[in-house]
Coordinates of C-alpha atoms in Angstrom, one line a residue:
X1 CA 61.9 127.2 132.9
X2 CA 61.6 123.9 130.8
X3 CA 60.1 125.9 128.0
X4 CA 63.0 128.4 128.1
X5 CA 65.5 125.6 127.8
X6 CA 63.6 123.9 125.0
X7 CA 63.4 127.2 123.0
X8 CA 67.0 127.9 123.6
X9 CA 68.2 124.4 122.4
X10 CA 65.9 124.4 119.4
X11 CA 66.8 128.0 118.5
X12 CA 70.5 127.3 118.7
X13 CA 70.1 124.1 116.6
X14 CA 68.2 125.9 113.9
X15 CA 70.5 129.0 113.9
X16 CA 73.5 126.7 113.8
X17 CA 72.3 124.9 110.7
X18 CA 71.3 128.2 109.1
X19 CA 74.8 129.6 109.8
X20 CA 76.5 126.5 108.2
X21 CA 74.3 126.9 105.1
X22 CA 75.0 130.6 104.9
X23 CA 78.7 130.0 105.0
X24 CA 78.4 127.4 102.3
X25 CA 76.2 129.7 100.2
X26 CA 78.5 132.8 100.6
X27 CA 81.7 130.6 100.2
X28 CA 82.8 131.8 103.7
X29 CA 84.2 129.7 106.6
X30 CA 81.0 128.7 108.5
X31 CA 82.5 129.9 111.8
X32 CA 82.1 133.5 110.6
X33 CA 78.3 133.6 110.3
X34 CA 78.1 131.4 113.5
X35 CA 80.1 134.1 115.4
X36 CA 77.9 136.8 114.0
X37 CA 74.7 135.0 114.9
X38 CA 75.9 134.3 118.5
X39 CA 77.0 138.0 118.9
X40 CA 73.7 139.3 117.7
X41 CA 71.7 136.9 120.0
X42 CA 73.9 137.5 123.0
X43 CA 75.9 140.7 123.7
X44 CA 74.3 142.9 121.0
X45 CA 70.6 142.1 121.3
X46 CA 70.7 140.5 124.7
X47 CA 68.1 137.9 123.6
X48 CA 69.7 134.9 125.4
X49 CA 72.2 134.2 128.2
X50 CA 72.9 130.5 127.9
X51 CA 74.7 130.1 131.2
X52 CA 71.6 131.5 133.0
X53 CA 69.1 129.4 131.0
X54 CA 71.1 126.1 131.2
X55 CA 72.6 126.6 134.7
X56 CA 75.0 123.9 135.9
X57 CA 74.1 121.7 132.9
X58 CA 76.0 123.9 130.5
X59 CA 79.6 123.1 131.5
X60 CA 79.4 119.3 131.4
X61 CA 77.3 119.5 128.2
X62 CA 80.0 121.6 126.5
X63 CA 82.7 119.1 127.8
X64 CA 80.9 116.1 126.3
X65 CA 80.4 118.0 123.0
X66 CA 84.1 118.9 122.9
X67 CA 85.1 115.3 123.7
X68 CA 83.1 114.1 120.6
X69 CA 84.7 116.8 118.5
X70 CA 88.2 115.8 119.4
X71 CA 87.3 112.1 119.0
X72 CA 86.1 113.0 115.5
X73 CA 89.3 114.7 114.8
X74 CA 91.3 111.7 115.9
X75 CA 89.4 109.6 113.4
X76 CA 90.8 111.8 110.6
X77 CA 94.4 111.1 111.6
X78 CA 95.9 108.4 109.4
X79 CA 99.4 107.3 110.6
X80 CA 100.4 106.6 107.0
X81 CA 100.5 110.4 106.4
X82 CA 103.5 110.6 108.8
X83 CA 105.6 108.9 106.1
X84 CA 105.8 112.1 104.2
X85 CA 105.0 114.7 106.9
X86 CA 106.3 113.0 110.1
X87 CA 109.3 115.3 110.8
X88 CA 107.3 118.5 110.3
X89 CA 104.4 117.2 112.4
X90 CA 106.7 116.2 115.2
X91 CA 108.3 119.6 115.2
X92 CA 104.8 121.3 115.3
X93 CA 103.7 119.3 118.3
X94 CA 106.9 118.9 120.3
X95 CA 108.7 122.2 119.6
X96 CA 106.2 124.7 118.2
X97 CA 103.6 124.2 120.9
X98 CA 105.9 125.2 123.9
X99 CA 107.4 128.0 121.8
X100 CA 103.8 129.3 121.0
X101 CA 103.1 129.1 124.7
X102 CA 106.2 131.1 125.6
X103 CA 105.7 133.8 122.9
X104 CA 102.0 134.0 123.7
X105 CA 102.7 134.5 127.3
X106 CA 105.3 137.2 126.6
X107 CA 102.9 139.0 124.3
X108 CA 100.0 139.0 126.8
X109 CA 102.2 140.2 129.7
X110 CA 104.2 142.9 127.9
X111 CA 101.6 144.2 125.4
X112 CA 98.3 143.5 127.2
X113 CA 99.8 144.2 130.6
X114 CA 98.4 141.1 132.3
X115 CA 100.1 139.7 135.4
X116 CA 102.5 136.7 134.9
X117 CA 100.1 134.1 136.2
X118 CA 97.2 135.2 134.0
X119 CA 99.5 135.7 131.0
X120 CA 100.8 132.1 131.4
X121 CA 97.3 130.9 131.4
X122 CA 96.3 132.8 128.3
X123 CA 99.4 131.7 126.5
X124 CA 98.4 128.1 127.2
X125 CA 94.9 128.7 125.9
X126 CA 96.2 130.2 122.7
X127 CA 98.4 127.2 121.7
X128 CA 95.2 125.4 120.7
X129 CA 94.5 125.6 116.9
X130 CA 91.0 124.3 116.4
X131 CA 90.3 121.4 114.1
X132 CA 86.7 122.6 114.1
X133 CA 88.0 125.5 112.0
X134 CA 90.9 123.9 110.2
X135 CA 89.1 120.9 108.7
X136 CA 86.5 122.9 106.9
X137 CA 89.1 125.3 105.6
X138 CA 91.3 122.5 104.3
X139 CA 88.3 121.1 102.4
X140 CA 87.7 124.6 100.8
X141 CA 91.4 125.4 100.0
X142 CA 92.4 122.0 98.5
X143 CA 95.9 122.1 99.9
X144 CA 98.8 119.9 98.8
X145 CA 98.9 116.8 101.0
X146 CA 102.0 117.8 103.1
X147 CA 100.9 121.2 104.3
X148 CA 97.4 119.9 104.8
X149 CA 98.8 117.1 107.0
X150 CA 100.9 119.7 109.0
X151 CA 97.8 121.8 109.8
X152 CA 95.5 118.9 110.4
X153 CA 97.8 117.0 112.8
X154 CA 98.9 120.1 114.7
X155 CA 95.2 121.1 115.2
X156 CA 94.0 117.7 116.3
X157 CA 96.9 116.8 118.5
X158 CA 97.3 120.2 120.0
X159 CA 93.7 120.5 121.0
X160 CA 93.7 118.0 123.9
X161 CA 97.3 118.8 124.9
X162 CA 96.6 122.6 125.0
X163 CA 93.4 122.1 126.9
X164 CA 95.1 119.8 129.4
X165 CA 98.0 122.2 129.9
X166 CA 95.6 125.1 130.4
X167 CA 93.6 123.3 133.0
X168 CA 96.7 122.2 134.8
X169 CA 97.9 125.8 135.0
X170 CA 94.5 126.9 136.1
X171 CA 94.4 124.1 138.8
X172 CA 97.8 125.1 140.0
X173 CA 97.0 128.8 140.2
X174 CA 93.8 128.1 142.2
X175 CA 95.4 125.5 144.5
X176 CA 98.4 127.8 145.2
X177 CA 96.0 130.3 146.8
X178 CA 95.1 127.8 149.6
X179 CA 98.3 125.8 150.0
X180 CA 102.0 126.0 149.5
X181 CA 103.5 125.9 146.0
X182 CA 105.2 122.6 146.8
X183 CA 102.0 121.0 148.0
X184 CA 100.0 122.3 145.0
X185 CA 102.6 120.9 142.6
X186 CA 102.7 117.6 144.3
X187 CA 98.9 117.2 144.3
X188 CA 98.5 118.4 140.8
X189 CA 101.3 116.1 139.5
X190 CA 99.8 113.1 141.1
X191 CA 96.3 113.7 139.9
X192 CA 97.5 114.5 136.4
X193 CA 99.6 111.3 136.2
X194 CA 96.8 109.2 137.4
X195 CA 94.0 110.9 135.3
X196 CA 96.1 111.2 132.2
X197 CA 97.3 107.6 132.6
X198 CA 93.8 106.2 133.0
X199 CA 92.5 108.2 130.0
X200 CA 95.5 107.4 127.8
X201 CA 95.5 103.7 128.7
X202 CA 91.8 103.3 128.0
X203 CA 92.2 105.3 124.8
X204 CA 94.7 102.8 123.6
X205 CA 93.2 99.6 124.9
X206 CA 89.4 100.0 124.5
X207 CA 89.6 100.3 120.6
X208 CA 91.3 96.8 120.4
X209 CA 88.5 95.4 122.6
X210 CA 85.9 96.9 120.3
X211 CA 87.6 95.6 117.2
X212 CA 87.6 92.0 118.7
X213 CA 83.9 92.5 119.6
X214 CA 83.0 93.5 116.0
X215 CA 85.2 90.9 114.3
X216 CA 83.6 88.0 116.3
X217 CA 80.1 89.3 115.5
X218 CA 79.3 89.9 119.1
X219 CA 77.5 93.1 118.4
X220 CA 74.6 93.7 116.0
X221 CA 75.1 96.2 113.1
X222 CA 72.7 98.7 114.5
X223 CA 74.6 98.9 117.7
X224 CA 78.1 99.4 116.3
X225 CA 78.0 103.2 115.9
X226 CA 76.4 103.7 119.4
X227 CA 79.1 101.5 120.9
X228 CA 81.8 103.6 119.3
X229 CA 80.3 106.8 120.5
X230 CA 79.7 105.4 124.0
X231 CA 83.3 104.2 124.1
X232 CA 84.6 107.7 123.3
X233 CA 82.5 109.3 126.0
X234 CA 83.3 106.6 128.5
X235 CA 87.1 107.1 128.0
X236 CA 86.6 110.9 128.3
X237 CA 84.6 110.6 131.5
X238 CA 87.1 108.2 133.1
X239 CA 89.9 110.8 132.8
X240 CA 87.7 113.6 133.8
X241 CA 86.7 111.8 137.0
X242 CA 90.4 112.0 138.1
X243 CA 91.6 115.2 136.6
X244 CA 89.6 117.7 134.5
X245 CA 90.5 117.9 130.8
X246 CA 92.8 114.8 130.8
X247 CA 89.7 113.0 129.4
X248 CA 90.2 114.9 126.1
X249 CA 93.6 113.2 125.6
X250 CA 91.9 109.8 126.0
X251 CA 89.1 110.7 123.6
X252 CA 91.6 111.8 120.9
X253 CA 93.7 108.7 121.3
X254 CA 90.6 106.6 121.1
X255 CA 89.8 108.1 117.7
X256 CA 93.4 107.9 116.4
X257 CA 93.7 104.2 117.3
X258 CA 90.3 103.3 115.9
X259 CA 91.3 105.0 112.6
X260 CA 94.4 103.0 112.2
X261 CA 93.5 99.4 113.3
X262 CA 90.9 98.5 110.6
X263 CA 87.7 98.4 112.7
X264 CA 84.6 97.2 110.7
X265 CA 81.6 99.6 111.0
X266 CA 83.9 102.7 111.1
X267 CA 82.7 104.0 107.7
X268 CA 79.1 104.3 109.0
X269 CA 80.4 106.1 112.1
X270 CA 82.4 108.5 109.9
X271 CA 79.3 109.5 108.0
X272 CA 77.2 109.8 111.2
X273 CA 79.9 111.7 113.2
X274 CA 80.5 114.2 110.4
X275 CA 76.8 115.3 110.6
X276 CA 76.9 115.2 114.4
X277 CA 80.1 117.2 114.6
X278 CA 78.7 119.9 112.3
X279 CA 75.7 120.1 114.6
X280 CA 77.8 120.3 117.8
X281 CA 80.3 122.8 116.5
X282 CA 77.5 125.1 115.2
X283 CA 75.7 125.0 118.5
X284 CA 78.8 125.5 120.6
X285 CA 80.1 128.5 118.7
X286 CA 76.7 130.2 119.0
X287 CA 76.3 129.3 122.7
X288 CA 79.7 130.4 123.7
X289 CA 79.5 133.6 121.7
X290 CA 76.0 134.4 123.0
X291 CA 77.2 133.8 126.5
X292 CA 79.6 136.8 126.3
X293 CA 77.9 139.7 128.2
X294 CA 78.1 143.4 127.1
X295 CA 80.5 144.2 129.9
X296 CA 83.0 141.8 128.5
X297 CA 82.7 143.4 125.1
X298 CA 83.4 146.9 126.6
X299 CA 86.7 145.5 127.9
X300 CA 88.0 145.3 124.4
X301 CA 90.8 147.9 124.2
X302 CA 93.8 149.0 122.2
X303 CA 96.2 146.8 124.3
X304 CA 94.0 143.8 123.5
X305 CA 94.0 144.6 119.8
X306 CA 97.8 145.1 119.9
X307 CA 98.2 141.8 121.7
X308 CA 96.0 140.0 119.1
X309 CA 98.2 141.5 116.2
X310 CA 101.4 140.4 118.1
X311 CA 100.1 136.8 118.4
X312 CA 99.0 136.7 114.7
X313 CA 102.0 138.4 113.1
X314 CA 104.9 137.7 115.6
X315 CA 104.3 134.9 118.1
X316 CA 103.0 132.1 115.8
X317 CA 105.2 132.9 112.7
X318 CA 108.3 133.1 115.0
X319 CA 107.4 129.8 116.8
X320 CA 106.8 127.9 113.5
X321 CA 110.0 129.4 112.0
X322 CA 112.2 128.3 114.9
X323 CA 110.5 124.9 115.3
X324 CA 111.0 123.9 111.7
X325 CA 114.7 124.9 111.4
X326 CA 116.5 121.8 109.9
X327 CA 113.2 120.0 109.2
X328 CA 112.3 118.9 105.7
X329 CA 109.8 121.8 105.2
X330 CA 109.9 124.2 102.3
X331 CA 109.9 127.9 102.8
X332 CA 106.4 128.1 101.3
X333 CA 105.1 125.5 103.7
X334 CA 106.8 127.2 106.6
X335 CA 105.2 130.6 105.6
X336 CA 101.7 129.1 105.1
X337 CA 101.7 127.1 108.4
X338 CA 103.2 130.1 110.3
X339 CA 100.3 132.3 109.2
X340 CA 97.4 129.8 109.4
X341 CA 96.5 129.0 113.0
X342 CA 92.8 129.7 113.7
X343 CA 91.6 129.1 117.2
X344 CA 88.3 127.2 117.6
X345 CA 85.6 126.0 120.0
X346 CA 88.0 124.4 122.5
X347 CA 89.8 127.6 123.1
X348 CA 86.5 129.4 123.5
X349 CA 85.1 126.8 125.9
X350 CA 88.2 126.8 128.1
X351 CA 88.5 130.6 128.2
X352 CA 85.0 131.0 129.6
X353 CA 85.8 128.5 132.4
X354 CA 89.3 129.6 133.1
X355 CA 88.6 133.3 133.3
X356 CA 85.8 132.9 135.8
X357 CA 87.6 130.4 138.1
X358 CA 90.7 132.5 138.1
X359 CA 88.8 135.7 138.9
X360 CA 87.1 133.9 141.8
X361 CA 90.5 132.8 143.1
X362 CA 91.6 136.4 143.5
X363 CA 93.2 137.4 140.2
X364 CA 91.5 140.7 139.3
X365 CA 93.0 140.9 135.7
X366 CA 91.5 137.5 134.9
X367 CA 88.4 139.3 133.8
X368 CA 90.4 140.1 130.6
X369 CA 90.9 136.4 129.7
X370 CA 87.6 136.0 127.9
X371 CA 87.7 139.2 125.8
X372 CA 91.3 138.7 124.8
X373 CA 90.8 135.0 123.7
X374 CA 87.6 135.8 121.8
X375 CA 89.5 138.7 120.1
X376 CA 92.1 136.2 118.9
X377 CA 89.4 133.6 117.9
X378 CA 87.5 136.1 115.9
X379 CA 90.5 137.6 114.2
X380 CA 92.1 134.3 113.3
X381 CA 88.8 132.8 112.0
X382 CA 88.1 135.8 109.8
X383 CA 91.7 136.5 108.6
X384 CA 92.9 133.0 108.2
X385 CA 89.6 131.7 106.8
X386 CA 89.6 134.4 104.0
X387 CA 93.3 134.2 103.2
X388 CA 94.1 130.5 103.3
X389 CA 93.0 129.5 99.8
X390 CA 94.5 132.6 97.9
X391 CA 97.7 132.4 99.9
X392 CA 98.1 128.7 99.2
X393 CA 97.5 129.1 95.6
X394 CA 100.0 132.0 95.4
X395 CA 102.6 129.8 97.1
X396 CA 101.9 126.9 94.8
X397 CA 100.5 124.7 97.7
X398 CA 97.0 124.3 96.4
X399 CA 95.1 123.5 93.2
X400 CA 94.2 126.2 90.8
X401 CA 90.5 126.0 91.6
X402 CA 89.5 124.4 88.3
X403 CA 86.5 122.0 88.5
X404 CA 87.9 118.7 87.1
X405 CA 86.5 115.3 86.3
X406 CA 87.6 111.9 87.9
X407 CA 86.8 109.1 85.5
X408 CA 86.7 105.5 86.8
X409 CA 86.9 103.1 83.9
X410 CA 89.1 103.4 80.8
X411 CA 87.3 102.8 77.5
X412 CA 87.1 104.2 74.0
X413 CA 84.2 106.4 75.1
X414 CA 85.9 107.8 78.3
X415 CA 89.3 108.3 76.5
X416 CA 87.6 110.3 73.8
X417 CA 85.6 112.3 76.4
X418 CA 88.7 113.0 78.4
X419 CA 90.5 114.3 75.3
X420 CA 87.5 116.6 74.5
X421 CA 87.3 117.9 78.1
X422 CA 91.1 118.5 78.2
X423 CA 90.7 120.6 75.1
X424 CA 88.1 122.7 76.9
X425 CA 90.4 123.3 79.8
X426 CA 89.0 120.7 82.2
X427 CA 91.4 118.7 84.4
X428 CA 90.8 114.9 83.8
X429 CA 92.2 112.0 85.8
X430 CA 91.4 108.4 84.6
X431 CA 91.5 105.5 87.0
X432 CA 91.4 101.8 86.1
X433 CA 92.7 98.5 87.5
X434 CA 94.0 97.4 84.1
X435 CA 97.3 98.8 82.7
X436 CA 96.2 97.6 79.2
X437 CA 92.9 99.5 79.5
X438 CA 94.8 102.7 80.4
X439 CA 97.2 102.4 77.5
X440 CA 95.0 104.4 75.0
X441 CA 94.5 107.1 77.6
X442 CA 98.2 107.4 78.2
X443 CA 98.9 107.6 74.5
X444 CA 96.3 110.3 74.2
X445 CA 98.2 112.3 76.8
X446 CA 95.6 112.0 79.6
X447 CA 96.6 111.8 83.3
X448 CA 96.1 108.2 84.4
X449 CA 96.5 106.1 87.5
X450 CA 96.4 102.3 87.8
X451 CA 94.6 101.7 91.1
X452 CA 91.5 100.2 92.6
X453 CA 89.7 103.3 93.6
X454 CA 87.8 101.6 96.5
X455 CA 91.0 100.1 98.1
X456 CA 93.0 101.4 101.0
X457 CA 95.8 102.3 98.5
X458 CA 93.3 104.2 96.4
X459 CA 92.4 106.3 99.4
X460 CA 96.1 107.1 99.9
X461 CA 97.3 107.8 96.5
X462 CA 94.3 109.5 94.6
X463 CA 94.6 113.2 95.1
X464 CA 91.0 114.7 94.8
X465 CA 92.0 118.4 95.1
X466 CA 91.5 119.2 91.4
X467 CA 88.4 117.2 90.9
X468 CA 84.8 118.0 91.9
X469 CA 82.9 115.6 89.7
X470 CA 83.1 111.8 89.2
X471 CA 82.0 109.6 86.3
X472 CA 81.9 105.8 86.9
X473 CA 81.9 104.2 83.4
X474 CA 83.0 100.6 83.8
X475 CA 81.1 97.7 82.2
X476 CA 79.8 96.7 85.7
X477 CA 76.7 98.8 86.6
X478 CA 76.7 97.6 90.2
X479 CA 80.3 98.6 90.6
X480 CA 79.6 102.0 89.1
X481 CA 76.8 102.5 91.7
X482 CA 79.1 101.4 94.5
X483 CA 81.8 103.9 93.4
X484 CA 79.3 106.7 93.2
X485 CA 77.9 105.8 96.6
X486 CA 81.4 105.8 98.1
X487 CA 82.3 109.2 96.7
X488 CA 79.0 110.9 97.2
X489 CA 80.2 112.2 100.6
X490 CA 83.4 113.6 99.0
X491 CA 81.9 115.3 96.0
X492 CA 78.3 115.7 96.9
X493 CA 75.5 113.4 95.5
X494 CA 74.7 115.9 92.8
X495 CA 78.3 115.6 91.3
X496 CA 78.7 111.9 91.0
X497 CA 77.6 110.2 87.7
X498 CA 77.5 106.8 86.1
X499 CA 76.7 105.5 82.7
X500 CA 73.1 104.3 82.3
X501 CA 72.5 100.7 83.4
X502 CA 72.2 98.4 80.4
X503 CA 69.5 96.3 82.1
X504 CA 66.9 96.7 84.8
X505 CA 64.6 99.5 84.5
X506 CA 61.5 100.8 86.3
X507 CA 61.0 99.3 89.8
X508 CA 63.9 96.8 89.2
X509 CA 66.5 99.6 88.7
X510 CA 68.8 100.5 91.5
X511 CA 67.5 103.1 93.9
X512 CA 68.8 106.6 93.5
X513 CA 70.2 106.2 97.0
X514 CA 72.7 103.5 95.7
X515 CA 73.8 104.9 92.4
X516 CA 75.0 108.1 90.8
X517 CA 73.2 110.4 88.4
X518 CA 72.7 108.9 84.9
X519 CA 75.2 110.6 82.6
X520 CA 74.3 111.8 79.1
X521 CA 71.2 109.8 78.4
X522 CA 69.1 107.0 80.0
X523 CA 69.4 105.0 76.7
X524 CA 73.2 105.2 76.5
X525 CA 74.6 102.4 78.6
X526 CA 78.2 101.2 78.6
X527 CA 77.6 98.7 75.8
X528 CA 75.7 101.2 73.6
X529 CA 78.4 103.8 74.1
X530 CA 81.1 101.2 73.2
X531 CA 79.2 100.3 70.0
X532 CA 78.8 104.0 69.0
X533 CA 82.5 104.6 69.5
X534 CA 83.4 101.5 67.5
X535 CA 81.1 102.7 64.6
X536 CA 82.8 106.1 64.5
X537 CA 81.0 108.4 66.9
X538 CA 82.9 111.6 67.7
X539 CA 83.0 114.3 70.3
X540 CA 82.8 117.9 69.3
X541 CA 83.5 121.0 71.4
X542 CA 81.5 124.1 70.4
X543 CA 80.3 127.4 71.9
X544 CA 76.7 127.7 73.0
X545 CA 74.8 129.8 70.4
X546 CA 72.5 132.4 71.7
X547 CA 68.8 131.6 71.2
X548 CA 69.5 128.0 70.0
X549 CA 68.2 125.2 72.3
X550 CA 71.0 122.8 73.4
X551 CA 69.3 119.8 71.8
X552 CA 68.5 121.5 68.5
X553 CA 72.1 122.1 67.4
X554 CA 73.0 119.6 64.6
X555 CA 70.7 116.9 65.7
X556 CA 70.8 114.0 66.3
X557 CA 73.6 114.3 69.0
X558 CA 73.8 114.1 72.7
X559 CA 75.1 117.0 74.9
X560 CA 77.6 115.4 77.3
X561 CA 79.3 118.2 79.3
X562 CA 79.2 122.0 79.8
X563 CA 82.1 124.3 80.5
X564 CA 81.2 127.8 81.5
X565 CA 83.3 130.9 80.7
X566 CA 84.5 131.0 84.3
X567 CA 85.7 127.4 84.1
X568 CA 82.9 125.7 86.0
X569 CA 82.1 122.3 84.7
X570 CA 79.2 119.9 84.8
X571 CA 77.9 116.7 83.0
X572 CA 74.5 116.6 81.4
X573 CA 72.0 114.2 82.9
X574 CA 68.4 113.4 82.2
X575 CA 67.8 113.8 85.9
X576 CA 68.5 117.5 86.0
X577 CA 68.3 120.5 83.7
X578 CA 71.3 122.8 82.8
X579 CA 70.9 126.4 81.8
X580 CA 74.0 127.3 79.7
X581 CA 74.7 130.9 78.7
X582 CA 76.1 132.2 75.4
X583 CA 79.9 131.9 75.5
X584 CA 79.9 128.6 77.4
X585 CA 81.4 125.6 75.7
X586 CA 79.3 122.4 75.1
X587 CA 80.8 119.0 74.5
X588 CA 78.6 116.9 72.2
X589 CA 78.6 113.3 71.1
X590 CA 77.5 112.8 67.5
X591 CA 76.2 109.6 66.0
X592 CA 78.6 107.8 63.6
X593 CA 76.8 108.6 60.3
X594 CA 76.5 112.3 61.2
X595 CA 79.7 112.8 63.1
X596 CA 81.3 116.0 61.7
X597 CA 85.0 116.7 61.8
X598 CA 86.0 117.6 65.3
X599 CA 85.4 121.3 65.9
X600 CA 88.0 123.2 67.8
X601 CA 86.9 125.1 70.7
X602 CA 87.6 128.9 70.8
X603 CA 91.1 129.4 72.1
X604 CA 90.9 130.2 75.8
X605 CA 93.7 130.5 78.2
X606 CA 93.5 129.5 81.9
X607 CA 96.3 130.7 84.0
X608 CA 96.9 128.6 87.1
X609 CA 99.6 129.0 89.8
X610 CA 102.5 126.7 88.9
X611 CA 100.9 125.3 85.7
X612 CA 99.5 126.4 82.3
X613 CA 96.5 124.9 80.6
X614 CA 95.2 126.0 77.2
X615 CA 92.1 125.2 75.3

């Protein structure tokens, strides 16, 4: 028995990570390969049945995992976002949620033919739009800040509310089979008020206690992340002890409050919880999908398919449209949010529990809850995951998909590089704390922003959607390393670069863990580059010649950047090799004495939604 559990847990962990990698590799939402893996392991091949292998441990384990997931979602909610999106967010939570519940109930009753009690329960389950699906999709699609805030806040806030409403409906339906309606309502109301009140109060108060603990140095650094995780689980368990699922409200509030009261040590938690959440979400989707038996799959029918279509194309768009009447939401934002509403792991977890408990309470059609909910989950994950990015670009609510460069530090070198890259069709944004340093960049027509990139303001105002690479090129090598370390989690460690340190080499040099890739050449530090530009060095953009090595063309020069025919962009570095193809554009820096007249790149047009760029 113990060996079976061990093999199941390890197998799910390995399969989950593989599914995440496969999604990244194929540029698909990771949930799609995870659902396929779970379906193959469970209902198709019948290799595993998690509920049998794990027994009574499975339900509380899933509950704790969901609590950590909604806590992680709460950490992503910045109240400052409400300044621009507050009205729309409020409508999506306070108005659209009950409308989605009503329309979902009507669809499941009149189209699927479920009884009113079961239809009301399914309608409550389907109001939950999962942050476990939404957040990865938002990173992929690179939405404008407002629609991204709408979808993010709706998913994270609706998750605990929808789960709580569903379990309240379930508790009422099961209690009403053993007592009068009035007694059932009275008992349920009392337990909900007490459980929800306990969870909400702890979720609001505990973060302030933790902040005081950390500020007064009453906890060692290595215990800060464990304390924060233990706090989230403790708040969740306190609510659950009184009324099931009210603990999710407390866990979410705990995360939201922590994210907005400046708690030291939170950055380390964010890095850790992101990896932990990916692990948990992967495992949960595989476990829950694998737990579906073949009999449940055979219950899929045309009424269930028609109900799924009604929820996708009628219920949600209608609810969003009605809820946002009079709000400061554009028609494009309304259309996008009305279509995008993928259900996630919370809906899947609740459906498995609710369907079984309701069937045991004497509702025969409750056996259709699980297949119906999973049909909606699978449909929304696939359709919304594949259409979000192209639809957002068509509506002008996302970046055009170009791979741009964020430059930190304005100088003669970076301004000239920015001009050359702009000529090759690469978006460039230059950041610096000095308005004087940015003057030359502005005169050259480059996009600039005066801001400290590591400040709170910098996190708020710097829009990273068009940029997938970063170059830190200030005179301070340590600061460059700090910037690269900060943005490595955003761009990926392989896409953050810095100019070569002017001093300290060999064992005295900064570890690769605490700096970016060396850009261009290990001998070209900030001072050397400044001297070259002052002496008359120049950038040239030219096509890659077939059969000619990169470093053999008009030597001596340094290859700096490569722009492929598809628009992909990368910086050269002595720490990796590039393999350009004929037709790609290469940006070179020529030494002063040998610098030719700037060569114009072949004329190439890039058509982007809502903008036009020409090289």
